[in-house]
Amino acid sequence: MTPTGPGSTYDPPAGPVRRPVAAALAARAHGPARHTDRPVALVTGASSGIGAATARRFAQHGWQLLLSGRDRRRLAETAAGTSAVVLPADLAAPDGPRLLAETALRTTGRIDVLVAGAGIGWAGPFVSMPHTDIDRVLALDLNATLHLVREVLPSMVAARRGRVVLLGSVAGTVGVREEAVYSAAKAGLAAFASALRQELRGTGVGVTLVVPGPVDTAFFARRGRPYQRSHPRPTSPARVAGAVWEAVRQGRDEAYVPGWLTLPGRVRGIAPRLYRRLLDRFG
């Protein structure tokens, strides 16, 4: 077991991020409201990596896209050749999730699928992790995601259809040494997905947790430490995007990329002592 986090799709902004009206002004700058009969997907972290690959996958199947991230230029690159609406936003800002959800719903009238892909990482001993970085990772990877889901969910429940897709990590399943806070945030998302799924039973709204291993993106460079393990080998963002698409199409609750990543959790449940020994050796 040598897991780490998925490729982050949360890019630093190319310029100053406009706070209170960022999403609304961005929507207006990229065209008028376009209420549509096509299914609508809001993808966060769509500037690069998994988020960008997921947006392209949904676009191939004719979905109307709402793309959010902090880097307007990269969002425009993701949207190129599609009818996507670009909504730059800082989800870590206090009102970021609310403003994004309001603007998205005003733009297309509904959201059929939310793909919550924004996230950041931090690697190093926990005792040396600055308090500001603890707050930053938890604020974006966990808190902002929960607040965004809270803002989007009522419209889905009212329509009696929709799906929330949360981008987890195998780090949230087994815990990764020197990624303690990132692991905690992703474990929190996994627990949230499970609890929310039970609450939404019978509403027509589903919750999917996608659990990737290492992904070949700029995530590792941004967190300050490259991926140096020989196993498992990083997978491509396109492969994770394919798993997201299939999970939405089939209404699946979970998707692991690659599939063998289900094994650590099974071993932990069946043979916890063996699991701890393996984690001590390979974690």
Short mmCIF file of C-alpha atoms in Angstrom, two decimals:
data_model
loop_
_atom_site.label_atom_id
_atom_site.label_comp_id
_atom_site.label_asym_id
_atom_site.label_seq_id
_atom_site.Cartn_x
_atom_site.Cartn_y
_atom_site.Cartn_z
CA MET A 1 0.00 0.00 0.00
CA THR A 2 1.71 3.12 -1.18
CA PRO A 3 -1.10 5.55 -1.78
CA THR A 4 -1.12 9.28 -2.08
CA GLY A 5 -3.62 11.89 -3.17
CA PRO A 6 -5.21 12.50 -6.52
CA GLY A 7 -4.13 15.27 -8.83
CA SER A 8 -5.36 18.57 -7.54
CA THR A 9 -7.48 20.64 -9.86
CA TYR A 10 -7.23 23.78 -7.76
CA ASP A 11 -4.84 26.19 -9.44
CA PRO A 12 -3.40 29.43 -8.10
CA PRO A 13 -5.03 32.37 -9.84
CA ALA A 14 -3.27 34.01 -12.75
CA GLY A 15 -4.19 37.40 -11.31
CA PRO A 16 -6.08 38.90 -8.39
CA VAL A 17 -9.27 37.01 -7.55
CA ARG A 18 -12.30 39.24 -7.37
CA ARG A 19 -14.15 38.30 -4.23
CA PRO A 20 -17.82 39.14 -3.69
CA VAL A 21 -18.93 39.37 -7.32
CA ALA A 22 -16.33 37.15 -9.00
CA ALA A 23 -18.67 34.40 -10.14
CA ALA A 24 -21.49 36.71 -11.24
CA LEU A 25 -19.22 38.98 -13.27
CA ALA A 26 -17.50 35.98 -14.83
CA ALA A 27 -20.80 34.52 -15.97
CA ARG A 28 -21.83 37.80 -17.53
CA ALA A 29 -18.47 38.15 -19.26
CA HIS A 30 -18.81 34.77 -20.93
CA GLY A 31 -22.29 35.16 -22.35
CA PRO A 32 -25.93 35.49 -21.32
CA ALA A 33 -27.90 33.07 -19.20
CA ARG A 34 -28.58 29.90 -21.13
CA HIS A 35 -31.36 27.88 -19.60
CA THR A 36 -31.22 24.60 -21.42
CA ASP A 37 -32.96 21.28 -21.84
CA ARG A 38 -29.58 19.54 -21.86
CA PRO A 39 -28.30 18.02 -18.60
CA VAL A 40 -26.10 20.44 -16.68
CA ALA A 41 -22.89 19.64 -14.81
CA LEU A 42 -21.09 22.04 -12.49
CA VAL A 43 -17.42 21.03 -12.24
CA THR A 44 -15.16 22.69 -9.70
CA GLY A 45 -11.40 22.57 -10.02
CA ALA A 46 -11.93 22.58 -13.79
CA SER A 47 -8.78 24.59 -14.52
CA SER A 48 -6.61 21.50 -14.97
CA GLY A 49 -6.02 17.89 -14.00
CA ILE A 50 -8.97 15.70 -13.10
CA GLY A 51 -11.46 18.55 -13.21
CA ALA A 52 -10.50 19.60 -16.73
CA ALA A 53 -10.49 16.00 -17.97
CA THR A 54 -13.91 15.40 -16.40
CA ALA A 55 -15.32 18.52 -18.03
CA ARG A 56 -14.09 17.38 -21.43
CA ARG A 57 -15.59 13.94 -20.91
CA PHE A 58 -19.03 15.35 -20.10
CA ALA A 59 -18.78 17.77 -23.04
CA GLN A 60 -18.21 14.82 -25.38
CA HIS A 61 -21.59 13.47 -24.32
CA GLY A 62 -23.43 16.73 -24.97
CA TRP A 63 -23.77 18.11 -21.46
CA GLN A 64 -24.01 21.80 -20.71
CA LEU A 65 -21.04 22.65 -18.51
CA LEU A 66 -20.45 25.20 -15.79
CA LEU A 67 -16.72 25.31 -15.09
CA SER A 68 -15.26 26.79 -11.92
CA GLY A 69 -11.75 27.38 -10.66
CA ARG A 70 -9.50 30.28 -9.75
CA ASP A 71 -7.48 30.53 -12.96
CA ARG A 72 -9.60 32.25 -15.61
CA ARG A 73 -7.12 31.57 -18.43
CA ARG A 74 -6.95 27.84 -17.78
CA LEU A 75 -10.72 27.63 -17.39
CA ALA A 76 -11.05 29.23 -20.82
CA GLU A 77 -8.68 26.60 -22.21
CA THR A 78 -10.84 23.84 -20.74
CA ALA A 79 -13.97 25.45 -22.16
CA ALA A 80 -12.52 25.94 -25.66
CA GLY A 81 -14.63 24.32 -28.35
CA THR A 82 -17.62 23.77 -26.05
CA SER A 83 -20.63 25.75 -24.91
CA ALA A 84 -19.31 25.76 -21.35
CA VAL A 85 -19.86 28.77 -19.12
CA VAL A 86 -16.77 29.79 -17.16
CA LEU A 87 -17.36 30.81 -13.54
CA PRO A 88 -14.09 31.81 -11.85
CA ALA A 89 -14.49 31.64 -8.07
CA ASP A 90 -12.48 31.23 -4.89
CA LEU A 91 -14.23 28.48 -2.95
CA ALA A 92 -12.01 29.10 0.06
CA ALA A 93 -13.46 32.61 0.44
CA PRO A 94 -16.22 32.86 3.07
CA ASP A 95 -19.00 33.39 0.53
CA GLY A 96 -17.33 31.51 -2.32
CA PRO A 97 -19.55 28.39 -2.34
CA ARG A 98 -22.77 30.36 -1.97
CA LEU A 99 -21.92 32.82 -4.71
CA LEU A 100 -20.87 30.08 -7.09
CA ALA A 101 -24.04 28.04 -6.49
CA GLU A 102 -26.30 31.07 -6.90
CA THR A 103 -24.60 32.13 -10.11
CA ALA A 104 -24.61 28.60 -11.54
CA LEU A 105 -28.32 28.12 -10.85
CA ARG A 106 -29.13 31.55 -12.24
CA THR A 107 -27.13 30.80 -15.38
CA THR A 108 -28.72 27.50 -16.41
CA GLY A 109 -31.75 27.14 -14.16
CA ARG A 110 -30.61 23.85 -12.70
CA ILE A 111 -27.66 21.61 -11.85
CA ASP A 112 -28.04 17.92 -12.58
CA VAL A 113 -24.57 16.86 -11.49
CA LEU A 114 -22.08 18.56 -9.19
CA VAL A 115 -18.51 17.29 -9.57
CA ALA A 116 -16.63 18.68 -6.56
CA GLY A 117 -13.06 18.39 -7.77
CA ALA A 118 -11.30 21.39 -6.20
CA GLY A 119 -8.56 20.47 -3.77
CA ILE A 120 -5.00 21.09 -2.61
CA GLY A 121 -2.35 19.04 -0.83
CA TRP A 122 0.52 19.49 1.59
CA ALA A 123 3.32 17.02 2.26
CA GLY A 124 5.72 16.85 5.19
CA PRO A 125 5.83 15.94 8.88
CA PHE A 126 2.70 17.08 10.69
CA VAL A 127 4.76 18.62 13.51
CA SER A 128 6.30 21.04 11.02
CA MET A 129 3.08 21.90 9.19
CA PRO A 130 2.21 25.58 9.66
CA HIS A 131 -1.15 26.22 11.27
CA THR A 132 -2.13 28.36 8.31
CA ASP A 133 -1.59 25.39 5.97
CA ILE A 134 -3.66 23.12 8.20
CA ASP A 135 -6.50 25.60 7.91
CA ARG A 136 -5.96 26.06 4.18
CA VAL A 137 -6.14 22.34 3.34
CA LEU A 138 -9.18 21.73 5.53
CA ALA A 139 -10.90 24.89 4.30
CA LEU A 140 -10.75 23.92 0.64
CA ASP A 141 -10.64 20.11 0.62
CA LEU A 142 -13.38 19.63 3.19
CA ASN A 143 -15.22 22.72 4.39
CA ALA A 144 -15.71 24.42 1.01
CA THR A 145 -16.93 21.19 -0.54
CA LEU A 146 -19.51 20.66 2.19
CA HIS A 147 -20.74 24.26 1.92
CA LEU A 148 -21.02 24.00 -1.87
CA VAL A 149 -23.01 20.77 -1.64
CA ARG A 150 -25.25 22.43 0.95
CA GLU A 151 -25.94 25.28 -1.48
CA VAL A 152 -26.60 23.09 -4.54
CA LEU A 153 -28.51 20.23 -2.93
CA PRO A 154 -31.88 21.90 -2.24
CA SER A 155 -32.50 22.51 -5.95
CA MET A 156 -31.71 18.86 -6.72
CA VAL A 157 -34.02 17.59 -3.98
CA ALA A 158 -36.79 19.91 -5.19
CA ALA A 159 -36.38 18.56 -8.73
CA ARG A 160 -36.16 14.98 -7.39
CA ARG A 161 -33.11 14.28 -9.52
CA GLY A 162 -29.39 14.89 -9.49
CA ARG A 163 -26.06 13.52 -8.33
CA VAL A 164 -23.26 14.87 -6.18
CA VAL A 165 -19.81 13.53 -7.09
CA LEU A 166 -17.10 13.96 -4.47
CA LEU A 167 -13.46 13.52 -5.38
CA GLY A 168 -11.87 11.55 -2.55
CA SER A 169 -8.50 9.85 -2.35
CA VAL A 170 -7.08 6.55 -1.25
CA ALA A 171 -5.27 8.70 1.33
CA GLY A 172 -8.67 9.07 2.97
CA THR A 173 -9.05 5.30 3.04
CA VAL A 174 -5.73 4.21 4.53
CA GLY A 175 -4.02 7.40 5.72
CA VAL A 176 -0.68 8.40 4.21
CA ARG A 177 2.39 9.23 6.24
CA GLU A 178 3.37 12.90 6.02
CA GLU A 179 0.00 13.73 4.47
CA ALA A 180 -1.94 13.64 7.73
CA VAL A 181 -4.19 16.65 7.18
CA TYR A 182 -4.88 15.83 3.53
CA SER A 183 -5.75 12.27 4.60
CA ALA A 184 -8.05 13.60 7.31
CA ALA A 185 -9.85 15.88 4.85
CA LYS A 186 -10.41 13.08 2.34
CA ALA A 187 -11.53 10.68 5.08
CA GLY A 188 -14.02 13.33 6.13
CA LEU A 189 -15.37 13.51 2.58
CA ALA A 190 -15.79 9.73 2.52
CA ALA A 191 -17.76 9.77 5.79
CA PHE A 192 -19.82 12.72 4.53
CA ALA A 193 -20.66 10.87 1.32
CA SER A 194 -21.83 7.81 3.23
CA ALA A 195 -23.97 9.79 5.68
CA LEU A 196 -25.48 12.06 3.03
CA ARG A 197 -26.30 9.09 0.82
CA GLN A 198 -28.48 7.66 3.59
CA GLU A 199 -30.23 10.98 4.15
CA LEU A 200 -31.07 11.33 0.47
CA ARG A 201 -32.60 7.90 0.07
CA GLY A 202 -35.89 8.19 -1.81
CA THR A 203 -35.28 11.76 -2.98
CA GLY A 204 -34.00 10.89 -6.46
CA VAL A 205 -30.60 12.42 -5.63
CA GLY A 206 -27.48 10.24 -5.44
CA VAL A 207 -24.00 10.66 -3.99
CA THR A 208 -20.88 9.21 -5.60
CA LEU A 209 -17.44 9.04 -4.01
CA VAL A 210 -14.59 8.66 -6.52
CA VAL A 211 -11.39 7.36 -4.93
CA PRO A 212 -8.26 7.69 -7.10
CA GLY A 213 -4.71 6.71 -6.28
CA PRO A 214 -1.87 8.93 -7.52
CA VAL A 215 -2.71 10.82 -10.70
CA ASP A 216 -0.28 12.26 -13.21
CA THR A 217 -0.99 15.96 -12.72
CA ALA A 218 0.74 19.03 -11.30
CA PHE A 219 -0.67 18.22 -7.85
CA PHE A 220 2.64 16.97 -6.49
CA ALA A 221 4.62 19.96 -7.73
CA ARG A 222 2.11 22.34 -6.20
CA ARG A 223 2.16 20.64 -2.83
CA GLY A 224 5.96 21.05 -2.73
CA ARG A 225 7.07 17.42 -3.04
CA PRO A 226 7.22 15.25 -6.18
CA TYR A 227 5.79 11.76 -6.31
CA GLN A 228 8.75 9.45 -5.77
CA ARG A 229 7.21 6.02 -5.18
CA SER A 230 7.66 3.27 -7.72
CA HIS A 231 4.26 1.74 -6.89
CA PRO A 232 1.51 2.38 -7.50
CA ARG A 233 2.23 4.14 -10.75
CA PRO A 234 0.25 7.33 -11.35
CA THR A 235 -2.78 7.00 -13.56
CA SER A 236 -3.99 9.59 -16.05
CA PRO A 237 -6.59 12.30 -15.36
CA ALA A 238 -8.55 10.97 -18.34
CA ARG A 239 -8.88 7.58 -16.65
CA VAL A 240 -10.29 9.16 -13.51
CA ALA A 241 -12.62 11.29 -15.63
CA GLY A 242 -13.85 8.13 -17.31
CA ALA A 243 -14.60 6.63 -13.90
CA VAL A 244 -16.53 9.75 -12.93
CA TRP A 245 -18.56 9.59 -16.13
CA GLU A 246 -19.36 5.90 -15.77
CA ALA A 247 -20.32 6.33 -12.11
CA VAL A 248 -22.76 9.09 -13.05
CA ARG A 249 -24.13 7.17 -16.03
CA GLN A 250 -24.66 4.01 -13.98
CA GLY A 251 -25.72 5.72 -10.76
CA ARG A 252 -22.89 4.13 -8.77
CA ASP A 253 -22.14 5.08 -5.17
CA GLU A 254 -18.37 4.52 -5.36
CA ALA A 255 -15.62 4.24 -7.94
CA TYR A 256 -11.98 3.31 -7.28
CA VAL A 257 -9.25 4.11 -9.79
CA PRO A 258 -7.64 1.65 -10.28
CA GLY A 259 -10.08 -0.95 -9.03
CA TRP A 260 -7.59 -2.76 -6.79
CA LEU A 261 -7.64 0.20 -4.41
CA THR A 262 -10.68 -1.41 -2.81
CA LEU A 263 -8.30 -4.00 -1.28
CA PRO A 264 -6.80 -1.91 1.56
CA GLY A 265 -10.22 -1.24 3.05
CA ARG A 266 -11.17 -4.90 2.76
CA VAL A 267 -7.96 -6.04 4.42
CA ARG A 268 -8.48 -3.54 7.24
CA GLY A 269 -11.96 -4.94 7.89
CA ILE A 270 -11.01 -8.62 7.66
CA ALA A 271 -7.50 -8.65 9.12
CA PRO A 272 -6.76 -5.40 10.98
CA ARG A 273 -3.43 -6.59 12.41
CA LEU A 274 -2.18 -7.57 8.95
CA TYR A 275 -3.43 -4.25 7.64
CA ARG A 276 -1.42 -2.32 10.25
CA ARG A 277 1.72 -4.30 9.48
CA LEU A 278 1.35 -3.63 5.77
CA LEU A 279 0.68 0.04 6.40
CA ASP A 280 3.74 0.34 8.64
CA ARG A 281 5.84 -1.14 5.87
CA PHE A 282 4.36 0.46 2.77
CA GLY A 283 2.24 3.41 3.93
#
